[in-house]
């Protein structure tokens, strides 16, 4: 194959506008669809277990702890995938990891059709979680590096909104499927995974990552062919041994810890509560079944949409502080007043659902803006992995907590998570809204 000539202009020529100021074009749309499609797939994979866990537990003979492990298994995998594959994507490139990861989704989704024991299913779900962890680490970083500055916040915020769309789609499809078909329900994620896999074959490598690797000619060629005559902003060069240790240098450890901690405090109550929302609503004497679940999912969708809008209006710091404060209030009202009128319980739980769904839109925005290009997927991957410690632990223990403390006591304990998030945000939350990607 004949090498393409390098564009005559160079990335350091000051007269050219940079990628941050390019108009939104076809390549940006493709990157957006590829990342948001993966986010919806992640939500679907994690949400579909909510309808499958009871029939699977009954058929496979699982105890309450076993059911919690099955529900949390994918979250355990997310921890491993985010922690290790972020660094791999920083070293070997976004596209390669991003593409092969979808093939793993297809294969593992179909593997759920043939499991015949609890441990086989848990193992497959852990591996699926590992693939989701790769998505978390790579997807947001890749989208941040492709799209221009102006729509970046809204598009990164939409990752979680599409995640919730996938989560709600899992509820709707799961409600229509017979409990006896739980294997087919779990395996259905292979369909959207294959569609996204095909789309990703047309996505090139991140020019910013190539530039950081010293492969400037390749980076400029992609920009020239797919975007136009735009300069690649200066980025810090990749280090030979960049990795997790670099996230905890004296000048960076607070930022790295906070990137995972605020995420941890959002997802722990979210996954625990909404994986077992049916039993919780029943204990709160709120109508359960399809109508009650549908209302909760509608509130999640509305919250996700409002969250993108509010994220555009507020500073990053104001967004996390205010949302954590409202979540604490909502859970405390339910936990501290077990004899409150039903309408107050419903209103408080609905407010919590609305706000936590909207607040989660910042999860892929904040870490992507905190870390520079050479460490971005490592940093985002660490933050995602750290967050899933809380999500997996809370989901695993929630059935036991419901048995011991009931719904009111459990939600009171759950209020600790947003309270810690609020205090950490007041102390450490940076402001990154106007920051250029380094």
Coordinates of C-alpha atoms in Angstrom, one line a residue:
X1 CA 0.0 0.0 0.0
X2 CA 1.4 3.4 -0.9
X3 CA 1.7 5.8 2.0
X4 CA -0.4 8.8 1.9
X5 CA 1.4 12.1 1.7
X6 CA 1.6 14.1 4.9
X7 CA -0.4 17.3 4.9
X8 CA 1.8 20.3 4.3
X9 CA 0.7 22.2 7.3
X10 CA 1.9 21.2 10.8
X11 CA 0.1 20.9 14.1
X12 CA 2.2 23.7 15.5
X13 CA 1.3 26.3 13.0
X14 CA -0.4 29.0 15.1
X15 CA -2.6 30.5 12.4
X16 CA -4.8 27.4 12.1
X17 CA -7.7 26.8 14.4
X18 CA -7.4 23.7 16.6
X19 CA -9.6 20.6 16.8
X20 CA -11.3 22.2 19.8
X21 CA -12.8 24.8 17.5
X22 CA -13.7 22.6 14.5
X23 CA -17.4 22.4 13.5
X24 CA -19.3 19.2 14.5
X25 CA -19.0 16.9 11.5
X26 CA -19.5 13.3 10.4
X27 CA -16.5 11.9 12.2
X28 CA -17.7 13.5 15.5
X29 CA -21.2 12.1 14.9
X30 CA -19.7 8.6 14.3
X31 CA -17.6 8.8 17.5
X32 CA -20.7 10.0 19.4
X33 CA -22.9 7.2 18.1
X34 CA -20.1 4.6 18.8
X35 CA -19.6 5.7 22.4
X36 CA -23.3 6.4 23.2
X37 CA -24.3 3.1 21.7
X38 CA -21.8 1.4 24.0
X39 CA -23.2 3.3 26.9
X40 CA -26.7 2.1 26.2
X41 CA -25.4 -1.5 25.8
X42 CA -23.7 -1.2 29.3
X43 CA -27.0 0.0 30.8
X44 CA -28.9 -2.8 29.2
X45 CA -26.4 -5.5 30.3
X46 CA -26.5 -4.3 33.9
X47 CA -30.2 -3.6 34.0
X48 CA -31.4 -6.8 32.5
X49 CA -30.2 -8.8 35.5
X50 CA -33.0 -7.2 37.5
X51 CA -35.6 -9.3 35.8
X52 CA -33.4 -12.4 35.5
X53 CA -32.0 -12.7 39.0
X54 CA -35.2 -14.1 40.7
X55 CA -36.0 -16.8 38.1
X56 CA -32.3 -17.6 37.8
X57 CA -31.9 -17.8 41.6
X58 CA -34.9 -20.1 41.9
X59 CA -33.8 -22.4 39.1
X60 CA -30.2 -22.5 40.2
X61 CA -31.0 -22.7 43.9
X62 CA -29.3 -19.5 45.1
X63 CA -29.6 -18.1 48.7
X64 CA -30.1 -14.4 49.4
X65 CA -26.3 -14.0 49.5
X66 CA -26.1 -15.9 46.2
X67 CA -28.7 -13.7 44.6
X68 CA -26.7 -10.7 45.7
X69 CA -23.6 -12.1 44.2
X70 CA -25.3 -12.8 40.9
X71 CA -26.7 -9.2 40.8
X72 CA -23.2 -7.8 41.8
X73 CA -21.1 -10.0 39.5
X74 CA -21.0 -7.7 36.5
X75 CA -20.1 -4.8 38.8
X76 CA -17.1 -6.9 40.1
X77 CA -16.0 -7.3 36.6
X78 CA -16.3 -3.6 35.9
X79 CA -13.8 -3.0 38.7
X80 CA -11.2 -5.2 37.1
X81 CA -11.8 -4.0 33.6
X82 CA -11.7 -0.3 34.4
X83 CA -8.6 -0.7 36.6
X84 CA -6.4 -2.5 34.1
X85 CA -7.7 -1.8 30.6
X86 CA -7.6 2.0 31.0
X87 CA -3.8 1.7 31.2
X88 CA -3.7 -0.7 28.2
X89 CA -5.7 1.9 26.1
X90 CA -3.3 4.6 27.2
X91 CA -0.4 2.5 26.1
X92 CA -1.6 0.7 22.9
X93 CA -4.4 3.0 21.7
X94 CA -8.1 3.7 22.1
X95 CA -9.4 2.1 18.9
X96 CA -7.9 -1.3 19.2
X97 CA -9.2 -1.9 22.7
X98 CA -12.5 -0.2 21.9
X99 CA -13.2 -2.5 18.9
X100 CA -12.2 -5.9 20.3
X101 CA -14.2 -5.2 23.5
X102 CA -17.4 -5.3 21.5
X103 CA -16.6 -8.7 20.1
X104 CA -16.3 -9.9 23.7
X105 CA -19.7 -8.5 24.4
X106 CA -21.2 -10.5 21.6
X107 CA -19.6 -13.8 22.6
X108 CA -20.2 -13.4 26.3
X109 CA -23.8 -12.4 25.8
X110 CA -24.5 -15.6 23.8
X111 CA -22.6 -17.7 26.4
X112 CA -25.4 -17.0 28.9
X113 CA -27.7 -19.3 26.8
X114 CA -25.7 -22.4 27.8
X115 CA -24.9 -21.8 31.5
X116 CA -26.3 -24.6 33.7
X117 CA -24.9 -23.7 37.1
X118 CA -24.8 -20.6 39.4
X119 CA -21.1 -20.3 39.2
X120 CA -21.0 -20.5 35.4
X121 CA -23.5 -17.6 35.2
X122 CA -21.6 -15.6 37.8
X123 CA -18.4 -16.1 35.9
X124 CA -19.9 -15.0 32.6
X125 CA -21.4 -12.0 34.2
X126 CA -18.1 -11.0 35.8
X127 CA -16.5 -11.2 32.3
X128 CA -19.3 -9.1 30.9
X129 CA -18.6 -6.6 33.7
X130 CA -14.9 -6.6 32.7
X131 CA -16.0 -5.6 29.2
X132 CA -18.2 -2.9 30.6
X133 CA -15.2 -1.6 32.6
X134 CA -13.3 -1.3 29.3
X135 CA -16.2 0.8 27.9
X136 CA -16.2 3.1 30.9
X137 CA -12.4 3.6 30.7
X138 CA -12.1 4.1 27.0
X139 CA -15.4 5.4 25.7
X140 CA -15.6 8.7 27.5
X141 CA -11.9 9.4 26.9
X142 CA -12.2 8.7 23.2
X143 CA -15.3 10.9 22.8
X144 CA -13.6 13.8 24.8
X145 CA -10.6 13.6 22.5
X146 CA -12.6 13.6 19.3
X147 CA -15.4 16.2 19.8
X148 CA -15.0 20.0 19.8
X149 CA -14.9 21.9 23.0
X150 CA -18.4 23.5 22.8
X151 CA -20.5 20.4 22.7
X152 CA -18.1 18.3 24.7
X153 CA -19.8 18.7 28.1
X154 CA -23.3 17.9 26.7
X155 CA -22.1 14.9 24.7
X156 CA -20.1 13.4 27.6
X157 CA -23.1 14.0 29.9
X158 CA -25.2 12.1 27.4
X159 CA -23.2 9.0 28.0
X160 CA -24.9 8.4 31.3
X161 CA -28.3 9.5 29.8
X162 CA -27.9 6.8 27.2
X163 CA -26.8 4.3 29.9
X164 CA -30.1 5.0 31.6
X165 CA -32.0 4.5 28.3
X166 CA -30.4 1.1 28.0
X167 CA -31.2 0.4 31.7
X168 CA -34.9 1.3 31.1
X169 CA -35.0 -0.7 27.8
X170 CA -33.9 -3.7 29.8
X171 CA -36.8 -3.2 32.2
X172 CA -39.3 -2.9 29.4
X173 CA -38.0 -5.9 27.5
X174 CA -37.6 -7.9 30.7
X175 CA -41.3 -7.2 31.7
X176 CA -42.4 -8.6 28.4
X177 CA -40.4 -11.8 28.6
X178 CA -41.5 -14.9 30.5
X179 CA -39.4 -15.6 33.6
X180 CA -38.7 -19.0 32.2
X181 CA -36.8 -17.4 29.3
X182 CA -34.3 -15.6 31.5
X183 CA -31.4 -17.1 29.6
X184 CA -32.7 -15.6 26.4
X185 CA -33.3 -12.3 28.1
X186 CA -29.7 -12.1 29.3
X187 CA -28.4 -13.2 25.9
X188 CA -30.4 -10.5 24.1
X189 CA -27.6 -8.0 24.6
X190 CA -25.7 -9.7 21.8
X191 CA -27.9 -7.9 19.3
X192 CA -27.1 -4.3 20.2
X193 CA -23.5 -5.3 20.8
X194 CA -23.1 -6.6 17.2
X195 CA -24.7 -3.4 15.8
X196 CA -22.2 -1.2 17.7
X197 CA -19.3 -3.5 16.8
X198 CA -20.0 -2.9 13.1
X199 CA -20.2 0.9 13.6
X200 CA -16.9 1.0 15.4
X201 CA -15.0 -0.6 12.5
X202 CA -15.3 2.8 10.8
X203 CA -13.8 4.8 13.6
X204 CA -10.1 5.8 13.4
X205 CA -7.6 6.2 16.2
X206 CA -7.8 9.3 18.4
X207 CA -5.5 12.0 16.9
X208 CA -4.7 13.4 20.3
X209 CA -3.5 10.0 21.5
X210 CA -1.4 9.5 18.4
X211 CA 0.1 13.0 18.9
X212 CA 0.9 12.2 22.5
X213 CA 2.7 9.1 21.3
X214 CA 4.9 11.1 18.9
X215 CA 3.0 9.7 15.9
X216 CA 2.1 13.2 14.7
X217 CA 2.1 12.4 11.0
X218 CA -0.5 9.7 11.5
X219 CA -2.6 12.0 13.7
X220 CA -2.5 14.9 11.2
X221 CA -3.4 12.6 8.3
X222 CA -6.6 11.5 10.2
X223 CA -7.4 15.1 10.9
X224 CA -6.8 16.2 7.3
X225 CA -8.9 13.3 5.9
X226 CA -11.7 13.2 8.4
X227 CA -12.0 16.8 9.8
X228 CA -10.2 19.3 7.7
X229 CA -7.4 21.9 8.1
X230 CA -7.2 22.0 11.9
X231 CA -4.3 21.9 14.2
X232 CA -3.9 19.3 17.0
X233 CA -3.6 21.0 20.3
X234 CA -0.4 20.5 22.2
X235 CA -0.6 17.6 24.7
X236 CA 1.8 16.2 27.2
X237 CA 4.0 13.4 25.6
X238 CA 3.4 9.9 26.8
X239 CA 5.8 8.6 29.4
X240 CA 7.5 5.2 29.0
X241 CA 6.0 3.8 32.2
X242 CA 2.9 5.9 32.7
X243 CA 0.3 4.0 34.8
X244 CA -1.7 3.8 38.0
X245 CA 1.3 4.9 40.2
X246 CA 1.3 8.3 38.4
X247 CA -2.2 9.0 39.5
X248 CA -1.0 9.2 43.1
X249 CA 1.9 11.6 42.9
X250 CA 1.9 14.3 45.6
X251 CA 0.4 16.9 43.2
X252 CA -2.3 14.6 41.8
X253 CA -3.5 12.1 44.4
X254 CA -6.4 14.3 45.7
X255 CA -7.7 14.7 42.1
X256 CA -7.5 11.0 41.4
X257 CA -9.1 10.0 44.7
X258 CA -11.9 12.4 44.2
X259 CA -12.6 11.3 40.6
X260 CA -13.3 7.8 42.0
X261 CA -14.9 8.8 45.3
X262 CA -17.7 11.1 43.9
X263 CA -18.6 8.3 41.4
X264 CA -18.5 5.7 44.1
X265 CA -21.0 7.7 46.2
X266 CA -23.4 8.1 43.3
X267 CA -23.5 4.5 42.0
X268 CA -23.5 2.6 45.2
X269 CA -27.0 3.6 46.2
X270 CA -28.2 3.6 42.6
X271 CA -27.3 0.0 41.8
X272 CA -28.3 -1.4 45.2
X273 CA -31.7 0.3 45.2
X274 CA -32.7 -0.1 41.6
X275 CA -31.5 -3.7 41.3
X276 CA -34.0 -4.6 44.1
X277 CA -36.5 -1.8 43.6
X278 CA -39.5 -4.2 43.6
X279 CA -38.9 -5.5 47.2
X280 CA -38.0 -2.1 48.4
X281 CA -41.2 -0.5 47.1
X282 CA -43.2 -3.4 48.6
X283 CA -41.7 -2.9 52.0
X284 CA -42.4 0.9 51.7
X285 CA -46.1 0.0 51.0
X286 CA -45.8 1.5 47.6
X287 CA -47.6 -0.2 44.7
X288 CA -45.2 -2.6 43.0
X289 CA -45.5 -4.5 39.8
X290 CA -45.3 -3.1 36.3
X291 CA -46.9 0.2 37.1
X292 CA -44.7 1.1 40.1
X293 CA -41.5 -0.1 38.3
X294 CA -42.5 1.9 35.1
X295 CA -43.0 5.0 37.2
X296 CA -39.5 4.7 38.6
X297 CA -38.0 4.1 35.1
X298 CA -39.9 7.1 33.7
X299 CA -38.4 9.2 36.5
X300 CA -35.0 7.9 35.6
X301 CA -35.4 8.9 32.0
X302 CA -36.8 12.4 32.9
X303 CA -33.9 12.8 35.4
X304 CA -31.3 11.9 32.8
X305 CA -32.7 14.4 30.4
X306 CA -32.9 17.2 33.0
X307 CA -29.4 16.3 34.1
X308 CA -27.9 17.0 30.7
X309 CA -29.6 20.4 30.7
X310 CA -28.6 21.3 34.3
X311 CA -25.0 20.1 33.7
X312 CA -24.9 22.6 30.8
X313 CA -26.1 25.5 33.1
X314 CA -24.1 24.9 36.3
X315 CA -20.4 24.7 37.0
X316 CA -19.1 21.2 37.6
X317 CA -18.6 21.8 41.3
X318 CA -22.0 23.3 41.9
X319 CA -23.6 20.4 40.0
X320 CA -22.1 17.7 42.3
X321 CA -22.5 19.6 45.5
X322 CA -26.2 20.4 45.0
X323 CA -27.2 17.0 43.7
X324 CA -25.5 15.2 46.6
X325 CA -27.3 17.5 49.0
X326 CA -30.7 16.7 47.5
X327 CA -30.0 12.9 47.5
X328 CA -29.2 13.0 51.2
X329 CA -32.4 14.8 52.0
X330 CA -34.5 12.4 50.0
X331 CA -33.1 9.3 51.7
X332 CA -33.1 10.8 55.2
X333 CA -36.8 11.7 54.9
X334 CA -37.7 8.0 54.1
X335 CA -35.3 6.5 56.6
X336 CA -36.0 8.7 59.6
X337 CA -39.8 8.8 59.3
X338 CA -41.1 5.2 58.8
X339 CA -44.6 6.3 59.8
X340 CA -44.8 9.2 57.3
X341 CA -47.8 9.3 55.0
X342 CA -47.5 7.3 51.8
X343 CA -47.6 10.3 49.6
X344 CA -44.6 11.8 51.4
X345 CA -42.6 8.5 51.0
X346 CA -43.5 8.4 47.3
X347 CA -42.5 12.0 46.8
X348 CA -39.2 11.6 48.6
X349 CA -38.3 8.4 46.8
X350 CA -39.4 10.0 43.5
X351 CA -37.2 13.0 44.2
X352 CA -34.2 10.8 45.0
X353 CA -34.8 8.8 41.8
X354 CA -35.0 12.0 39.6
X355 CA -31.9 13.6 41.1
X356 CA -29.6 10.6 41.2
X357 CA -30.5 9.8 37.6
X358 CA -29.7 13.4 36.6
X359 CA -26.6 13.7 38.8
X360 CA -25.0 10.6 37.2
X361 CA -24.6 12.5 33.9
X362 CA -21.4 14.0 35.3
X363 CA -19.7 10.7 35.9
X364 CA -18.1 10.5 32.4
X365 CA -17.6 14.3 32.1
X366 CA -15.6 15.1 35.2
X367 CA -12.9 12.4 35.1
X368 CA -12.4 12.9 31.4
X369 CA -11.7 16.6 32.0
X370 CA -9.5 16.0 35.1
X371 CA -6.8 13.9 33.4
X372 CA -4.5 14.7 30.6
X373 CA -4.4 12.8 27.3
X374 CA -1.5 10.5 28.2
X375 CA -3.3 9.4 31.4
X376 CA -6.9 9.9 30.5
X377 CA -8.1 6.3 30.1
X378 CA -5.9 5.2 33.0
X379 CA -7.6 7.9 35.2
X380 CA -11.1 7.3 34.0
X381 CA -10.6 3.6 34.3
X382 CA -9.4 3.9 37.9
X383 CA -12.3 6.2 38.7
X384 CA -14.8 3.7 37.2
X385 CA -13.1 0.8 39.0
X386 CA -13.1 2.6 42.3
X387 CA -16.8 3.5 42.0
X388 CA -17.7 -0.2 41.4
X389 CA -16.3 -1.3 44.7
X390 CA -19.2 0.6 46.4
X391 CA -21.7 -0.5 43.8
X392 CA -20.8 -4.2 44.0
X393 CA -20.6 -4.2 47.8
X394 CA -23.9 -2.4 48.2
X395 CA -25.7 -4.6 45.7
X396 CA -24.3 -7.7 47.3
X397 CA -25.3 -6.8 50.8
X398 CA -28.6 -5.1 50.1
X399 CA -30.8 -8.3 50.3
X400 CA -29.2 -9.0 53.7
X401 CA -29.8 -5.5 54.8
X402 CA -33.5 -5.6 53.7
X403 CA -33.9 -8.8 55.8
X404 CA -32.2 -7.3 58.9
X405 CA -33.2 -3.6 58.8
X406 CA -36.2 -3.4 56.4
X407 CA -36.5 -0.8 53.7
X408 CA -36.5 2.3 55.9
X409 CA -33.3 1.3 57.8
X410 CA -31.6 0.2 54.6
X411 CA -32.3 3.6 52.9
X412 CA -31.1 5.4 56.0
X413 CA -27.8 3.5 55.7
X414 CA -27.8 4.3 52.0
X415 CA -27.9 8.0 52.8
X416 CA -24.3 7.7 54.1
X417 CA -23.0 7.4 50.5
X418 CA -24.3 10.8 49.2
X419 CA -23.4 12.4 52.5
X420 CA -19.8 11.3 52.1
X421 CA -20.0 12.5 48.4
X422 CA -21.2 15.9 49.6
X423 CA -18.4 16.4 52.1
X424 CA -15.8 15.2 49.6
X425 CA -17.1 17.6 47.0
X426 CA -17.1 20.6 49.3
X427 CA -13.5 19.8 50.2
X428 CA -12.0 18.6 46.9
X429 CA -14.3 19.1 43.8
X430 CA -12.3 21.0 41.1
X431 CA -13.8 23.3 38.5
X432 CA -13.1 22.0 35.0
X433 CA -15.9 23.3 32.8
X434 CA -13.8 25.9 30.9
X435 CA -10.6 23.8 31.0
X436 CA -9.0 22.8 27.7
X437 CA -8.0 19.1 27.4
X438 CA -4.2 18.8 28.1

